[in-house]
Structures are given as C-alpha cells and as structure tokens.
Coordinates of C-alpha atoms and ligand atoms in Angstrom, one line a residue:
M20 CA 5.3 -1.4 -1.7
G21 CA 2.9 1.1 -3.8
F22 CA 3.1 1.5 -7.2
A23 CA 4.9 5.1 -7.2
T24 CA 7.6 3.7 -4.7
D25 CA 8.3 0.6 -6.9
A26 CA 8.2 2.9 -9.9
I27 CA 11.1 4.7 -8.5
H28 CA 13.1 2.1 -6.4
A29 CA 12.2 -1.5 -7.7
G30 CA 15.2 -3.0 -9.4
Q31 CA 17.3 0.0 -8.6
K32 CA 20.1 0.1 -5.8
P33 CA 22.8 2.5 -5.6
D34 CA 25.7 1.7 -7.6
E35 CA 28.1 -0.7 -5.4
V36 CA 31.6 0.8 -6.9
T37 CA 30.6 4.6 -6.4
G38 CA 27.3 4.9 -4.7
A39 CA 25.5 6.5 -7.7
V40 CA 21.8 6.8 -6.9
I41 CA 20.9 6.0 -10.6
T42 CA 21.3 2.9 -12.2
P43 CA 24.6 3.1 -14.6
L44 CA 24.5 3.0 -18.4
Y45 CA 26.6 0.2 -19.3
L46 CA 27.4 0.6 -22.7
T47 CA 29.4 -2.7 -23.4
S48 CA 29.1 -5.5 -26.0
T49 CA 31.0 -8.0 -24.1
Y50 CA 33.1 -8.5 -20.8
A51 CA 36.5 -9.5 -19.8
Q52 CA 36.8 -13.0 -18.5
E53 CA 39.3 -14.0 -16.0
E54 CA 40.3 -17.3 -17.1
L55 CA 38.5 -19.9 -19.3
G56 CA 35.3 -20.8 -17.8
K57 CA 35.7 -18.0 -15.0
N58 CA 33.5 -14.5 -15.1
K59 CA 31.6 -12.3 -13.2
G60 CA 28.4 -13.7 -14.4
F61 CA 28.3 -11.5 -17.6
E62 CA 29.6 -12.8 -20.7
Y63 CA 28.3 -10.9 -23.9
G64 CA 25.8 -8.1 -24.3
R65 CA 23.2 -9.9 -26.2
T66 CA 22.8 -12.2 -23.3
H67 CA 23.7 -9.8 -20.2
N68 CA 23.5 -6.1 -19.5
F69 CA 23.2 -4.6 -16.1
T70 CA 20.9 -2.0 -17.3
R71 CA 18.6 -3.9 -19.2
A72 CA 18.3 -6.3 -16.2
A73 CA 17.2 -3.4 -13.9
L74 CA 14.7 -2.3 -16.3
E75 CA 13.2 -5.9 -16.4
Q76 CA 13.1 -6.0 -12.4
N77 CA 11.5 -2.5 -12.3
L78 CA 8.5 -3.5 -15.0
A79 CA 8.0 -7.0 -13.5
A80 CA 7.6 -5.2 -10.1
L81 CA 4.9 -2.8 -11.6
E82 CA 3.0 -5.7 -13.3
K83 CA 3.1 -7.4 -9.9
G84 CA 5.3 -10.2 -11.5
T85 CA 8.3 -12.0 -11.2
F86 CA 10.1 -12.0 -14.3
G87 CA 10.4 -9.5 -17.1
I88 CA 12.1 -10.0 -20.6
A89 CA 12.8 -6.9 -22.4
Y90 CA 13.0 -6.4 -26.1
A91 CA 14.1 -4.1 -28.8
S92 CA 10.1 -3.2 -29.7
G93 CA 6.5 -4.2 -28.8
L94 CA 6.3 -6.2 -31.8
A95 CA 9.7 -8.1 -31.1
A96 CA 8.0 -9.0 -27.7
I97 CA 4.9 -10.3 -29.3
H98 CA 7.2 -12.1 -32.1
A99 CA 8.9 -13.9 -29.2
L100 CA 5.8 -15.2 -27.7
M101 CA 5.3 -17.0 -31.1
S102 CA 8.2 -19.1 -30.2
L103 CA 6.0 -20.6 -27.5
V104 CA 3.8 -22.3 -30.1
K105 CA 5.0 -24.3 -33.0
A106 CA 3.7 -25.4 -36.7
G107 CA 0.4 -27.0 -36.1
D108 CA -0.7 -25.0 -33.4
H109 CA -3.8 -22.9 -33.2
V110 CA -4.2 -19.2 -31.5
I111 CA -7.1 -17.2 -30.6
V112 CA -6.7 -13.6 -30.9
T113 CA -9.0 -10.5 -30.2
D114 CA -10.1 -9.3 -33.5
N115 CA -9.5 -6.0 -32.9
V116 CA -5.8 -5.5 -32.1
Y117 CA -2.9 -3.1 -33.1
G118 CA -2.6 -3.5 -36.8
G119 CA 1.0 -4.4 -36.8
T120 CA 0.0 -7.6 -34.4
Y121 CA -2.6 -8.4 -36.9
R122 CA 0.1 -8.4 -39.7
L123 CA 2.6 -10.2 -37.8
F124 CA 0.4 -13.1 -36.9
E125 CA -1.8 -13.4 -40.2
L126 CA 0.5 -12.1 -43.0
I127 CA 3.9 -13.5 -41.5
M128 CA 3.5 -16.2 -38.8
S129 CA 0.7 -17.9 -40.7
N130 CA 3.4 -18.9 -43.2
Y131 CA 5.1 -20.9 -40.4
G132 CA 2.1 -23.2 -39.9
L133 CA 0.4 -21.6 -37.1
S134 CA -3.4 -20.7 -37.5
Y135 CA -5.1 -17.7 -36.1
S136 CA -9.0 -17.1 -35.0
W137 CA -10.1 -13.7 -34.9
V138 CA -12.6 -13.3 -32.2
D139 CA -14.8 -10.9 -30.5
T140 CA -13.4 -11.7 -27.1
T141 CA -15.8 -9.0 -25.6
K142 CA -17.8 -11.9 -25.0
P143 CA -15.7 -14.7 -23.6
E144 CA -18.1 -17.6 -24.9
N145 CA -16.9 -16.7 -28.2
I146 CA -13.7 -18.1 -27.2
L147 CA -14.9 -21.2 -26.0
A148 CA -16.6 -21.7 -29.1
E149 CA -13.4 -21.4 -31.1
I150 CA -11.1 -24.0 -29.2
R151 CA -10.0 -26.6 -31.3
P152 CA -7.7 -30.0 -30.3
N153 CA -4.7 -27.8 -31.5
T154 CA -5.5 -24.5 -29.6
R155 CA -2.6 -23.4 -27.3
M156 CA -2.7 -19.8 -26.7
V157 CA -5.2 -16.9 -26.3
H158 CA -4.1 -13.5 -26.9
I159 CA -6.2 -10.6 -26.0
E160 CA -5.8 -6.9 -26.0
T161 CA -7.9 -5.0 -23.6
P162 CA -8.8 -2.1 -24.0
T163 CA -8.4 -2.6 -27.8
N164 CA -6.3 -0.1 -30.2
P165 CA -8.3 1.5 -31.5
M166 CA -11.7 0.8 -30.7
L167 CA -11.3 0.7 -26.8
S168 CA -13.3 -2.5 -26.2
L169 CA -12.6 -4.4 -23.2
T170 CA -12.4 -8.2 -22.7
D171 CA -13.1 -9.7 -19.1
I172 CA -9.5 -11.0 -18.3
K173 CA -10.6 -13.3 -15.2
A174 CA -13.2 -14.9 -17.2
V175 CA -11.1 -15.6 -20.0
S176 CA -8.6 -16.9 -17.6
A177 CA -11.1 -19.6 -16.1
I178 CA -11.6 -20.7 -19.6
C179 CA -7.8 -20.9 -20.7
K180 CA -6.9 -22.6 -17.3
E181 CA -9.9 -25.1 -17.9
H182 CA -8.4 -25.9 -21.2
G183 CA -5.0 -25.7 -20.7
L184 CA -4.3 -22.8 -22.8
L185 CA -1.8 -20.0 -22.4
L186 CA -3.3 -16.5 -21.7
V187 CA -1.4 -13.5 -23.1
V188 CA -2.6 -9.8 -22.3
D189 CA -1.4 -6.8 -24.3
N190 CA -1.7 -4.3 -21.4
T191 CA -0.2 -1.3 -23.7
F192 CA -3.1 1.1 -23.2
M193 CA -3.5 0.8 -19.7
S194 CA -0.1 0.6 -18.6
P195 CA 0.7 -1.2 -15.3
Y196 CA -0.6 1.8 -13.4
F197 CA -4.3 1.0 -14.1
Q198 CA -4.3 -2.7 -15.1
N199 CA -2.4 -5.9 -13.8
P200 CA -3.5 -8.6 -16.0
L201 CA -1.3 -11.4 -14.0
T202 CA -3.3 -10.4 -10.8
L203 CA -6.5 -11.6 -12.8
G204 CA -5.3 -14.6 -13.9
A205 CA -3.0 -13.9 -17.2
D206 CA 0.0 -16.2 -17.7
I207 CA 2.1 -13.6 -19.8
V208 CA 1.6 -9.6 -20.1
T209 CA 3.0 -7.9 -22.9
H210 CA 3.7 -4.3 -23.5
S211 CA 4.7 -1.8 -26.1
V212 CA 7.3 -0.1 -23.8
T213 CA 7.3 2.6 -26.6
K214 CA 3.9 4.0 -25.1
Y215 CA 3.0 5.0 -21.7
I216 CA 5.7 3.0 -19.9
N217 CA 8.3 5.2 -21.8
G218 CA 6.0 8.2 -22.1
H219 CA 8.3 10.4 -23.9
S220 CA 8.2 9.4 -27.6
D221 CA 11.9 9.2 -27.6
L222 CA 12.4 5.3 -28.2
I223 CA 10.9 1.9 -29.4
G224 CA 11.1 -0.9 -26.9
G225 CA 9.0 -4.1 -25.5
I226 CA 8.5 -6.3 -22.7
N227 CA 7.1 -9.7 -21.6
I228 CA 6.3 -10.3 -17.9
T229 CA 5.3 -13.4 -16.1
N230 CA 5.0 -15.3 -12.8
N231 CA 5.8 -18.5 -14.4
A232 CA 9.2 -19.9 -14.1
T233 CA 9.1 -22.4 -16.8
I234 CA 7.5 -19.8 -19.5
H235 CA 10.4 -17.4 -18.4
E236 CA 13.1 -19.9 -18.7
R237 CA 11.9 -20.4 -22.3
L238 CA 11.5 -16.6 -23.2
R239 CA 15.0 -15.6 -21.8
Y240 CA 16.3 -18.6 -24.1
I241 CA 14.6 -17.2 -26.8
Q242 CA 15.6 -13.7 -25.8
N243 CA 19.5 -14.6 -26.2
A244 CA 19.1 -16.9 -29.2
A245 CA 16.9 -14.8 -31.2
G246 CA 18.5 -11.3 -30.2
G247 CA 15.5 -8.7 -30.4
V248 CA 17.2 -7.0 -27.5
P249 CA 16.9 -3.3 -26.8
S250 CA 19.6 -0.8 -26.5
P251 CA 21.3 -0.5 -23.1
F252 CA 20.9 3.5 -23.3
D253 CA 16.8 2.7 -24.2
C254 CA 16.8 0.6 -21.1
W255 CA 18.3 3.5 -19.1
L256 CA 15.8 6.0 -20.5
T257 CA 12.7 3.7 -19.5
L258 CA 14.0 3.4 -16.3
R259 CA 14.2 7.2 -16.1
S260 CA 10.7 7.2 -17.4
T261 CA 9.0 4.8 -15.1
K262 CA 10.1 7.0 -12.2
T263 CA 7.1 9.4 -13.4
L264 CA 4.5 6.8 -14.4
A265 CA 2.1 7.1 -11.8
V266 CA 1.8 11.0 -12.0
R267 CA 1.7 10.9 -15.8
M268 CA -1.2 8.2 -15.7
K269 CA -3.1 10.4 -13.2
Q270 CA -3.0 13.3 -15.5
H271 CA -3.6 11.4 -18.9
N272 CA -6.7 10.1 -17.2
E273 CA -7.8 13.2 -15.8
N274 CA -7.3 15.0 -19.2
A275 CA -9.0 12.3 -21.4
Q276 CA -12.1 12.2 -19.3
K277 CA -12.2 16.1 -20.1
V278 CA -11.6 16.0 -23.6
A279 CA -14.2 13.0 -23.9
Q280 CA -16.8 15.0 -21.9
F281 CA -16.3 18.0 -24.1
L282 CA -16.6 16.0 -27.5
L283 CA -19.9 14.2 -26.3
T284 CA -21.7 17.5 -26.8
H285 CA -20.5 18.4 -30.2
P286 CA -23.1 18.3 -33.0
K287 CA -20.2 17.1 -35.6
I288 CA -19.5 14.0 -33.5
A289 CA -21.8 10.8 -33.7
D290 CA -20.4 9.0 -30.9
V291 CA -17.4 9.2 -28.4
I292 CA -15.7 6.0 -27.3
Y293 CA -13.9 6.2 -23.7
P294 CA -14.2 3.5 -21.0
G295 CA -14.4 6.2 -18.4
L296 CA -17.7 7.2 -20.0
P297 CA -20.9 5.8 -18.2
D298 CA -22.3 4.8 -21.7
H299 CA -19.3 2.8 -22.7
P300 CA -21.0 -0.6 -23.2
Q301 CA -18.1 -2.0 -20.8
H302 CA -18.2 0.6 -18.3
K303 CA -19.0 -1.5 -15.5
L304 CA -16.3 -4.1 -16.5
A305 CA -14.0 -1.3 -16.7
K306 CA -14.5 -0.1 -13.2
E307 CA -14.0 -3.7 -12.3
Q308 CA -10.8 -4.7 -13.8
M309 CA -9.0 -1.2 -14.3
S310 CA -8.4 1.3 -11.6
G311 CA -8.8 4.2 -13.9
F312 CA -9.7 4.6 -17.8
G313 CA -6.5 5.9 -19.6
G314 CA -5.5 8.7 -22.0
M315 CA -7.1 7.1 -25.2
V316 CA -10.3 8.5 -26.8
S317 CA -11.7 7.5 -30.2
V318 CA -14.2 9.4 -31.8
N319 CA -16.6 8.9 -34.8
F320 CA -17.2 11.8 -37.0
K321 CA -20.7 12.3 -38.9
E322 CA -18.9 13.0 -41.9
F323 CA -15.2 12.1 -43.2
T324 CA -14.8 15.4 -44.8
D325 CA -15.1 16.8 -41.1
V326 CA -12.5 14.3 -40.3
Q327 CA -10.0 15.7 -42.9
Q328 CA -10.6 19.1 -41.7
F329 CA -10.2 18.4 -38.2
L330 CA -6.8 16.7 -38.8
K331 CA -5.6 19.5 -40.8
K332 CA -6.7 22.3 -38.3
L333 CA -5.3 20.7 -35.2
K334 CA -2.3 22.7 -33.6
I335 CA -1.5 21.1 -30.3
F336 CA -2.6 17.4 -31.1
T337 CA 0.1 16.4 -33.8
L338 CA -0.9 13.9 -36.4
A339 CA 1.2 10.9 -35.9
E340 CA 1.2 7.4 -35.2
S341 CA 2.1 5.9 -31.7
L342 CA 0.5 6.9 -28.4
G343 CA 1.0 7.1 -24.8
G344 CA 3.6 10.0 -24.6
V345 CA 3.4 13.3 -22.6
E346 CA 2.5 15.2 -25.9
S347 CA -1.2 14.8 -27.6
L348 CA -1.3 12.7 -30.6
V349 CA -4.2 12.5 -33.2
C350 CA -4.0 9.3 -35.6
H351 CA -6.5 8.2 -38.4
P352 CA -6.3 4.5 -37.5
V353 CA -7.8 3.4 -41.0
S354 CA -5.2 5.1 -43.0
M355 CA -2.2 4.7 -40.4
T356 CA -1.9 2.4 -37.7
H357 CA -4.7 -0.3 -39.0
G358 CA -3.6 -0.2 -42.8
S359 CA -2.8 -3.9 -43.0
V360 CA -6.3 -4.8 -41.8
P361 CA -8.7 -5.7 -44.5
K362 CA -11.6 -3.4 -44.9
E363 CA -14.2 -6.2 -44.5
K364 CA -12.7 -7.5 -41.2
R365 CA -12.2 -3.9 -39.6
E366 CA -15.5 -2.8 -40.3
K367 CA -17.2 -5.8 -38.5
F368 CA -15.6 -4.1 -35.3
G369 CA -16.9 -0.7 -36.2
L370 CA -13.3 0.6 -37.5
T371 CA -14.3 2.9 -40.4
E372 CA -12.9 6.1 -41.9
K373 CA -14.8 8.2 -39.8
L374 CA -13.0 6.9 -36.7
V375 CA -10.2 9.3 -35.2
R376 CA -8.2 8.2 -32.2
L377 CA -6.7 10.9 -29.7
S378 CA -3.9 10.2 -27.4
V379 CA -4.5 12.7 -24.9
G380 CA -1.2 14.0 -23.5
I381 CA -0.6 15.7 -20.2
E382 CA -0.7 19.5 -21.3
D383 CA -3.3 21.9 -19.8
A384 CA -6.7 20.3 -20.3
E385 CA -8.0 23.7 -21.3
D386 CA -5.7 24.2 -24.1
L387 CA -6.4 20.5 -25.5
I388 CA -10.3 21.5 -25.6
N389 CA -9.4 24.7 -27.1
D390 CA -7.5 23.2 -29.9
I391 CA -10.1 20.4 -30.5
R392 CA -12.9 23.4 -30.4
Q393 CA -11.5 25.5 -33.1
A394 CA -10.2 22.4 -35.3
I395 CA -13.7 21.1 -35.3
A396 CA -15.5 24.2 -35.9
Ligands
LIG17 O1 5.6 0.1 -31.9 P1 5.9 -1.1 -31.2 O2 6.8 -0.8 -29.8 O3 6.5 -2.3 -31.9 O4 4.6 -1.8 -30.4 C1 3.8 -2.7 -31.1 C2 2.2 -2.2 -30.3 C3 1.8 -3.5 -29.7 N1 0.6 -3.5 -29.0 C4 0.0 -2.5 -29.1 C5 -1.4 -2.2 -28.3 C6 0.3 -1.2 -29.8 O5 -0.4 0.0 -30.0 C7 1.6 -1.1 -30.5 C8 2.0 -0.5 -31.3 N2 0.8 0.8 -31.9 C9 1.1 1.7 -32.5 C10 2.4 2.3 -33.1 C11 -0.2 2.9 -32.6 O6 0.2 3.9 -33.2 O7 -1.1 2.3 -32.4

C-alpha cells in the first residue's frame, strides 16, 4: 500500500462489536479474567491496551517495519534503548543531537557504567575510528537538531553490520513520510511522536520501530517492566493525527522551502541551513536518502541583537520549544532546547547564540514570510 493509505488504515479495522470505523479508545487499567489463567489476551493496562496496539501497528507500517513499541515520550523511547546495552558498554552518538538526548546519555546514563563518544557522523569514517572492543551501539540523528546535518544511513549501516553494532536512527525531523531508515539498514528507528507524527502540539509521545524479532521481544519486555507507556487517549489522538501525516508533510516541505528561499536574500542573515537548498553541504545525500526536506529551517544571524529583536517581534511564529506542529514555532536552541550542551561542545558543530530554529507550520506561506519580513526589519 502507499503511505497515505497505510497512514489511514494500517492497524485499524472497524470495531468487531459495533462496526465503529474509528478505533475505540479503551480507557481501562485492567481486564476481567474469566477464571484463573483464562483471559481474552488482556490482563493489565501497562502490559496491554488495544488502542496503543493499533497505534504501534500503524506507525510500524509507516516506517516499513514489523514491530512498534510506544512510550510516553520521545525520551522514554530513547531511554528504553539504553536497556539494550549494559554497564561497561560503549555507544557512539552523533555530536549534534537534541539537547535532551545529550543530557540523558552524558549526565544520567553515564552514571550507570555506559560510556559515550560524541562524533561528527557526517563523515562515516569518524565512526570507524571510534569503535572499541566494548562498542555495542551507534545512535545517529539525521537530520540533526538544530544544525540539520545529515548522516549517510546506508554507509553507517554497512560499518555497523561489519562490526556487529546495533544502529539506531532518530528520524524525528523527517517523519516516516520523508525518510525510512529501516529500508536503509538501520536496526531501530526512534521518534519523538510529539513532533510531526502527532503534529498538533497537544501531546507528548515516543515510539521505537524494528524489523528484528529478538530486539522487539526485548523492547516489549522492557516496555512492560519499566512502564513508560503512553496513555490510551494520547494513542487515540495520535492515530487521528497520522491520518493526515502525508498531506501535512507535503505542506511543511513546501512552506519551509519558500521560507528558506526568502531568508537567503536577507542582508541581516549570515546563512540559511535547509537540506532542500542546493548549497546545503549535503544536498546530494538529502536527495538520495530522503524523499523531501521537511519543515525545519535554521538561520544564523549576523548579530545577536537582531536575534533578540526578531524573536520579540514575530507575530505568527510563536517562541516555544518543540517542533513539527501545524502552527509555526521559533526557538533559540542555545538558551532553550540545547541548554544542557556545554558551550565548547556545541560551538564545535556551529551552534552559537546567533542561531535561530524555525519549525515552519502549514499556515499560508505568504503570511509566514510577511511575518518574518516585519520581524527582521
Ligand atoms: O520531547 P520528547 O517527546 O521526549 O522527544 C525528545 C526528542 C527526541 N529526539 C529529537 C530529535 C527531538 O527533537 C526531541 C525533542 N525535541 C524538542 C522538544 C525540541 O524542541 O527540539
């Protein structure tokens, strides 16, 4: 099936009891058991929920995967992946990831015997150079948040296969509509469902998707044992959202391209970072491994004072953390999403106080450009 068809139908059959076309919302913490050891396959809400299972099947289909395991947040999904490694193991991570991923790995999980190497994965050979006898996993984010740097998933997958390493790809920025890492050799795809997948800025969620039955079995066990599950209502809302993922992503892409083009010509802007621009250093790779360029645009201003004015004067773009919703947001990563990343570390990959990140929504592109024009003036 095509993406839009799967988005609307995968994991969702009409209800067997009433024929309801929309997957029912099962708000229950537990299930009646007929007698000792006899039940309908549902025992307890943390372990089983029909609405959650429908969402897991739906998102797995969109990522061309077999198994989906849902969580209460994107970070809960990434945290669960750390249960696939153990004390003494080493993980290689893209140097520029979401600040919360950095905080989880470097400031929390490192207290439990895990070690991390922060690597510029835009060059796959840098990964090769960091592999140690105890390396078990490579965790990449592509495109990265907020520098929009790309990693060649196929090339990294070849390295991981040769060295017996698990490859995890955080695909939050592209959504399954524009990029499917499992088809490029990744073992696990992780998403902050909070972002494009849900797309309406009204819930927090996460998902891990894999084709590997052994990984699935372990993650399913951890999902129940550690318990970071999403609420049934959030699963139901997300199912409602994925039905329009294809049309939303097309519009995000179209609007972001227009906004990026407009910013390119502005004298107060030093550079515009968008994988869809021919001068993006990895535009060729973007065209190869993604089927679009997404809705995120980052810009470096020439002066920080202009950044402050710009953020104050925007009217349609809201100054807020998060991204991927239908409404346009603007963020100052250094003081907001990436506050936990030390200055020396972030400046190495170009993240300074002059960088502004735009999550371009699906409003009328002309209104968005006019808003930017008045705020930057
Ligand atoms: O917020 P949560 O659902 O827990 O997702 C964490 C996360 C994981 N991966 C990426 C690439 C992300 O961007 C995020 C969350 N990011 C933001 C809140 C932000 O504004 O960048």
